[in-house]
């Protein structure tokens, strides 16, 4: 059964996710539908892009992802289909697919959805998840080659990402890009960035400390490496540095939030 | 795979939706289960009826819907199965299916669930979603003719709906019946009502303005037709007039809620 | 299609549940995935154990359950697979499976997950739902005999449960162990306990009253047996005594919560 995974900002109190699923099953009745999340903050394209990029590698090859955070629905913004990393993605051309583009390995192709035969007979001006993206994803799940959706383009919208900033010898400033349900602070620093920082400073992982809101935290392997109620940093399950408190909420205990700076010191110096 | 779509007021923090799904899969293991929503306000039959009527047409033909908002569970209220518009529906006889009855096209048949062989061996007094509605839906999904569930009836409970009210020449008052996740105000006025109003007033869509909480708003095609932060009215994805703010919440910015009046003026006059 | 049912404390705003499902479908593409709930309070193992034990019997035989409330992830706590009641369960060895162990009928076997060939190639230190429990569940769903996951053990962690306490002749004190979405107060007293109390007191169901926060309530069959807005006790759909208010919230109207005492009097005496 082909897998179609869904990410939106539709929430769960309305019928919108259900209607989109109905539209997908109308085209591809054998699809196995999986919810990635529908609780992206309304209109928060960046948060949607991040969740999608954090999860796509965990799915079976050939999974089709539908990502719809789409405040510009009905405007002339383009609709896209992307092939990357052995997966397919559909969504509006507002950057929601751009972190996947930045992270996926191997060849990529971006197409503008233009083949009206793939869409719902009457396309509304306000619900392209149901009328455009869902049906196109369903056709891809049934095996349609991506080139059939429309012409290839080379200028998709890409989101600006907060950059890592060198703030001293062997010291870098990262940024909290997401706070998860447990209060873990997910940053824009990947394991490969840390490797690079350590190599440049001729240090290893034991020398790293992380500073958040004035607190100096050790780098650990997992939450349980520190006592209950104490904080640590670690390389999380999506490959990003995150700050956590064992059986507690780092966001609450440290007073940090999205946008908060997180300093990584490879020098092992004490303040 | 037969599709079974579910709508309840069970929320997602308890095991109730899961238990209902387990009961369905026990009877029909090949069912493809889709959640319409489980976040209907507890006991709000009208909201459940509205969500069901807004979404059913988006599903593949022969989909079976289970709709359970059922404060009278265990009382003598009847249990129903409905065939309408090429779909099947099961739910309590409290009006939750009545907006589908009002909106579906073509022949309809309502049956009272009476065939005990279709139910769970031990039917609880408090969880008919698991013990009655789920199993009956699963049998229908497997192909059981609806007449097998029990005798046909002709007096199902029907919800009273707020009526459109003519308040002046070419001016009608509609009512907000739902506020969605984005703060859009969904009304009880359909596109066909607007056509009728315009024909009677010898006007066209360009002449329409909508008044909500003292604000005069244009009729637009989509949210992006007005500048960010400004309001408009439009015919939404379920065919109903709705009031929206581009990248904002109409409910919050206009101070409107369920029950708020929305006036539609076909005369194009300035106040 | 084999059914895999999921219970976690991951919530729905992050990508974690989706990633776990992706991992399961990678191993067992034909799995039918059902969410039991993902809204268990973060780290509340007891609440997870209770929801799992309340629902598992409603699923088809051979269903595989994945239950992950796992504050000790990455620590030396063991990972378990359990066969009980004709079902299979996987989860951390922190008691989350122990209420199923206490309630399931028939033979049981608990195994420690030790077969590395079943896990994701790179096991993270913080996301065993995706890297350990999901893949093992998927292998079980494909038909792997449970003995293949690892050696049998006989000392799984078991949660201490609040005990029923005899507080007078024919009078017992139970405890609220869960408050559901509707405000119903679910207790630790089962129908079989009530039978035993009544037999000892030589009374029958008509003699029972229940006292909660000073209110004396009748034992009813269903919510609708009492007038709207009034309270009652009843044997709920999972076999436990619960306290409810017809079309209202018992939690709110009685001021009760998790841990509140509920007295059951079989003597029919008036206070």
Short mmCIF file of N, CA and C in Angstrom, two decimals, chain B residues 188-264:
data_model
loop_
_atom_site.label_atom_id
_atom_site.label_comp_id
_atom_site.label_asym_id
_atom_site.label_seq_id
_atom_site.Cartn_x
_atom_site.Cartn_y
_atom_site.Cartn_z
N UNK B 188 -24.90 30.22 7.74
CA UNK B 188 -25.95 29.33 7.22
C UNK B 188 -26.43 29.74 5.83
N UNK B 189 -25.71 30.63 5.14
CA UNK B 189 -26.12 31.08 3.80
C UNK B 189 -25.29 30.37 2.74
N UNK B 190 -25.95 29.66 1.85
CA UNK B 190 -25.26 28.91 0.80
C UNK B 190 -25.16 29.75 -0.48
N UNK B 191 -24.29 29.31 -1.37
CA UNK B 191 -24.17 29.97 -2.68
C UNK B 191 -25.50 30.05 -3.41
N UNK B 192 -26.30 29.00 -3.28
CA UNK B 192 -27.60 29.02 -3.98
C UNK B 192 -28.53 30.08 -3.38
N UNK B 193 -28.41 30.33 -2.08
CA UNK B 193 -29.20 31.40 -1.46
C UNK B 193 -28.78 32.75 -2.02
N UNK B 194 -27.48 32.93 -2.16
CA UNK B 194 -26.97 34.19 -2.68
C UNK B 194 -27.44 34.40 -4.12
N UNK B 195 -27.42 33.34 -4.90
CA UNK B 195 -27.93 33.44 -6.28
C UNK B 195 -29.37 33.92 -6.29
N UNK B 196 -30.17 33.37 -5.40
CA UNK B 196 -31.60 33.71 -5.35
C UNK B 196 -31.78 35.17 -4.94
N UNK B 197 -31.01 35.60 -3.93
CA UNK B 197 -31.09 37.00 -3.47
C UNK B 197 -30.72 37.95 -4.60
N UNK B 198 -29.65 37.60 -5.31
CA UNK B 198 -29.19 38.49 -6.39
C UNK B 198 -30.19 38.53 -7.53
N UNK B 199 -30.77 37.38 -7.86
CA UNK B 199 -31.75 37.35 -8.95
C UNK B 199 -32.96 38.21 -8.60
N UNK B 200 -33.42 38.10 -7.34
CA UNK B 200 -34.60 38.87 -6.91
C UNK B 200 -34.29 40.37 -6.94
N UNK B 201 -33.06 40.73 -6.60
CA UNK B 201 -32.71 42.15 -6.54
C UNK B 201 -32.19 42.67 -7.88
N UNK B 202 -32.14 41.78 -8.86
CA UNK B 202 -31.59 42.14 -10.17
C UNK B 202 -30.20 42.76 -10.03
N UNK B 203 -29.38 42.10 -9.25
CA UNK B 203 -28.01 42.55 -9.01
C UNK B 203 -27.05 41.41 -9.34
N UNK B 204 -25.76 41.66 -9.35
CA UNK B 204 -24.81 40.57 -9.47
C UNK B 204 -23.78 40.62 -8.34
N UNK B 205 -22.83 39.68 -8.36
CA UNK B 205 -21.93 39.51 -7.22
C UNK B 205 -21.15 40.78 -6.88
N UNK B 206 -20.90 41.62 -7.90
CA UNK B 206 -20.12 42.84 -7.64
C UNK B 206 -20.86 43.83 -6.75
N UNK B 207 -22.19 43.66 -6.67
CA UNK B 207 -22.99 44.60 -5.88
C UNK B 207 -23.10 44.21 -4.41
N UNK B 208 -22.55 43.04 -4.05
CA UNK B 208 -22.79 42.52 -2.71
C UNK B 208 -21.80 43.11 -1.70
N UNK B 209 -22.29 43.54 -0.57
CA UNK B 209 -21.43 43.77 0.59
C UNK B 209 -22.00 42.99 1.77
N UNK B 210 -21.14 42.75 2.73
CA UNK B 210 -21.52 41.95 3.89
C UNK B 210 -21.19 42.78 5.13
N UNK B 211 -22.12 42.80 6.08
CA UNK B 211 -21.91 43.60 7.29
C UNK B 211 -21.86 42.68 8.51
N UNK B 212 -20.76 42.77 9.23
CA UNK B 212 -20.56 41.95 10.43
C UNK B 212 -20.08 42.85 11.55
N UNK B 213 -20.80 42.85 12.64
CA UNK B 213 -20.42 43.66 13.81
C UNK B 213 -20.08 45.09 13.40
N UNK B 214 -20.90 45.66 12.48
CA UNK B 214 -20.72 47.04 12.09
C UNK B 214 -19.68 47.28 11.01
N UNK B 215 -18.91 46.26 10.66
CA UNK B 215 -17.90 46.40 9.60
C UNK B 215 -18.51 46.01 8.26
N UNK B 216 -18.29 46.85 7.26
CA UNK B 216 -18.77 46.56 5.90
C UNK B 216 -17.63 45.92 5.11
N UNK B 217 -17.85 44.70 4.62
CA UNK B 217 -16.79 43.93 3.97
C UNK B 217 -17.17 43.61 2.53
N UNK B 218 -16.18 43.59 1.65
CA UNK B 218 -16.47 43.22 0.26
C UNK B 218 -16.64 41.71 0.13
N UNK B 219 -17.30 41.30 -0.94
CA UNK B 219 -17.36 39.88 -1.29
C UNK B 219 -16.15 39.57 -2.16
N UNK B 220 -15.33 38.63 -1.75
CA UNK B 220 -14.10 38.31 -2.49
C UNK B 220 -14.16 36.87 -2.95
N UNK B 221 -13.14 36.48 -3.73
CA UNK B 221 -13.06 35.11 -4.22
C UNK B 221 -12.21 34.27 -3.27
N UNK B 222 -11.17 34.91 -2.70
CA UNK B 222 -10.30 34.20 -1.77
C UNK B 222 -9.70 35.20 -0.81
N UNK B 223 -9.09 34.67 0.27
CA UNK B 223 -8.54 35.52 1.33
C UNK B 223 -7.56 36.53 0.77
N UNK B 224 -6.75 36.09 -0.18
CA UNK B 224 -5.65 36.93 -0.67
C UNK B 224 -6.13 38.04 -1.59
N UNK B 225 -7.45 38.14 -1.84
CA UNK B 225 -7.97 39.24 -2.65
C UNK B 225 -8.00 40.55 -1.89
N UNK B 226 -7.86 40.49 -0.58
CA UNK B 226 -7.80 41.73 0.22
C UNK B 226 -6.43 41.81 0.89
N UNK B 227 -6.00 43.02 1.26
CA UNK B 227 -4.67 43.14 1.89
C UNK B 227 -4.60 42.37 3.21
N UNK B 228 -3.39 42.01 3.60
CA UNK B 228 -3.20 41.32 4.87
C UNK B 228 -3.83 42.09 6.01
N UNK B 229 -4.53 41.37 6.88
CA UNK B 229 -5.13 42.00 8.03
C UNK B 229 -6.50 42.60 7.77
N UNK B 230 -6.95 42.54 6.50
CA UNK B 230 -8.29 43.08 6.20
C UNK B 230 -9.29 41.95 5.98
N UNK B 231 -10.57 42.27 6.19
CA UNK B 231 -11.61 41.26 6.14
C UNK B 231 -12.33 41.21 4.81
N UNK B 232 -12.96 40.09 4.57
CA UNK B 232 -13.80 39.93 3.38
C UNK B 232 -14.80 38.82 3.66
N UNK B 233 -15.80 38.72 2.77
CA UNK B 233 -16.68 37.56 2.79
C UNK B 233 -16.40 36.78 1.52
N UNK B 234 -16.66 35.48 1.55
CA UNK B 234 -16.46 34.67 0.34
C UNK B 234 -17.29 33.41 0.45
N UNK B 235 -17.47 32.76 -0.68
CA UNK B 235 -18.15 31.46 -0.66
C UNK B 235 -17.09 30.40 -0.39
N UNK B 236 -17.16 29.77 0.77
CA UNK B 236 -16.11 28.87 1.22
C UNK B 236 -16.19 27.50 0.59
N UNK B 237 -15.30 26.64 1.03
CA UNK B 237 -15.09 25.34 0.39
C UNK B 237 -16.24 24.36 0.59
N UNK B 238 -17.16 24.65 1.51
CA UNK B 238 -18.34 23.79 1.66
C UNK B 238 -19.57 24.42 1.04
N UNK B 239 -19.38 25.54 0.30
CA UNK B 239 -20.49 26.17 -0.37
C UNK B 239 -21.23 27.20 0.46
N UNK B 240 -20.72 27.46 1.67
CA UNK B 240 -21.37 28.43 2.56
C UNK B 240 -20.63 29.77 2.53
N UNK B 241 -21.40 30.86 2.72
CA UNK B 241 -20.78 32.16 2.88
C UNK B 241 -19.98 32.17 4.17
N UNK B 242 -18.74 32.63 4.10
CA UNK B 242 -17.96 32.78 5.31
C UNK B 242 -17.28 34.13 5.33
N UNK B 243 -16.93 34.57 6.51
CA UNK B 243 -16.26 35.85 6.71
C UNK B 243 -14.86 35.56 7.21
N UNK B 244 -13.86 36.18 6.57
CA UNK B 244 -12.48 35.85 6.88
C UNK B 244 -11.64 37.11 6.95
N UNK B 245 -10.48 37.02 7.57
CA UNK B 245 -9.49 38.09 7.54
C UNK B 245 -8.22 37.48 6.94
N UNK B 246 -7.65 38.14 5.95
CA UNK B 246 -6.46 37.63 5.29
C UNK B 246 -5.30 37.50 6.28
N UNK B 247 -4.81 36.29 6.46
CA UNK B 247 -3.76 35.97 7.42
C UNK B 247 -4.09 36.42 8.84
N UNK B 248 -5.37 36.44 9.18
CA UNK B 248 -5.77 36.82 10.53
C UNK B 248 -7.04 36.08 10.89
N UNK B 249 -7.56 36.37 12.08
CA UNK B 249 -8.75 35.71 12.58
C UNK B 249 -9.92 36.67 12.54
N UNK B 250 -10.93 36.36 11.72
CA UNK B 250 -12.12 37.21 11.66
C UNK B 250 -12.84 37.22 13.00
N UNK B 251 -12.87 36.06 13.66
CA UNK B 251 -13.56 35.99 14.95
C UNK B 251 -12.95 36.99 15.93
N UNK B 252 -11.61 37.02 15.98
CA UNK B 252 -10.95 37.90 16.94
C UNK B 252 -11.02 39.35 16.49
N UNK B 253 -10.78 39.61 15.21
CA UNK B 253 -10.68 41.00 14.76
C UNK B 253 -12.05 41.68 14.69
N UNK B 254 -13.10 40.90 14.46
CA UNK B 254 -14.44 41.49 14.37
C UNK B 254 -15.23 41.29 15.66
N UNK B 255 -14.71 40.49 16.57
CA UNK B 255 -15.45 40.24 17.81
C UNK B 255 -16.73 39.45 17.59
N UNK B 256 -16.72 38.58 16.59
CA UNK B 256 -17.92 37.77 16.30
C UNK B 256 -17.74 36.35 16.79
N UNK B 257 -18.85 35.61 16.89
CA UNK B 257 -18.80 34.24 17.40
C UNK B 257 -20.00 33.47 16.84
N UNK B 258 -20.14 32.20 17.23
CA UNK B 258 -21.32 31.45 16.84
C UNK B 258 -22.57 32.20 17.25
N UNK B 259 -23.55 32.32 16.31
CA UNK B 259 -24.78 33.04 16.60
C UNK B 259 -24.75 34.48 16.15
N UNK B 260 -23.58 35.04 15.88
CA UNK B 260 -23.51 36.44 15.44
C UNK B 260 -24.24 36.62 14.11
N UNK B 261 -24.97 37.75 13.95
CA UNK B 261 -25.64 38.00 12.68
C UNK B 261 -24.66 38.49 11.61
N UNK B 262 -24.91 38.10 10.37
CA UNK B 262 -24.11 38.53 9.22
C UNK B 262 -25.10 39.03 8.18
N UNK B 263 -25.07 40.32 7.87
CA UNK B 263 -26.02 40.86 6.90
C UNK B 263 -25.42 40.87 5.50
N UNK B 264 -26.21 40.46 4.55
CA UNK B 264 -25.79 40.43 3.16
C UNK B 264 -26.66 41.43 2.39
#
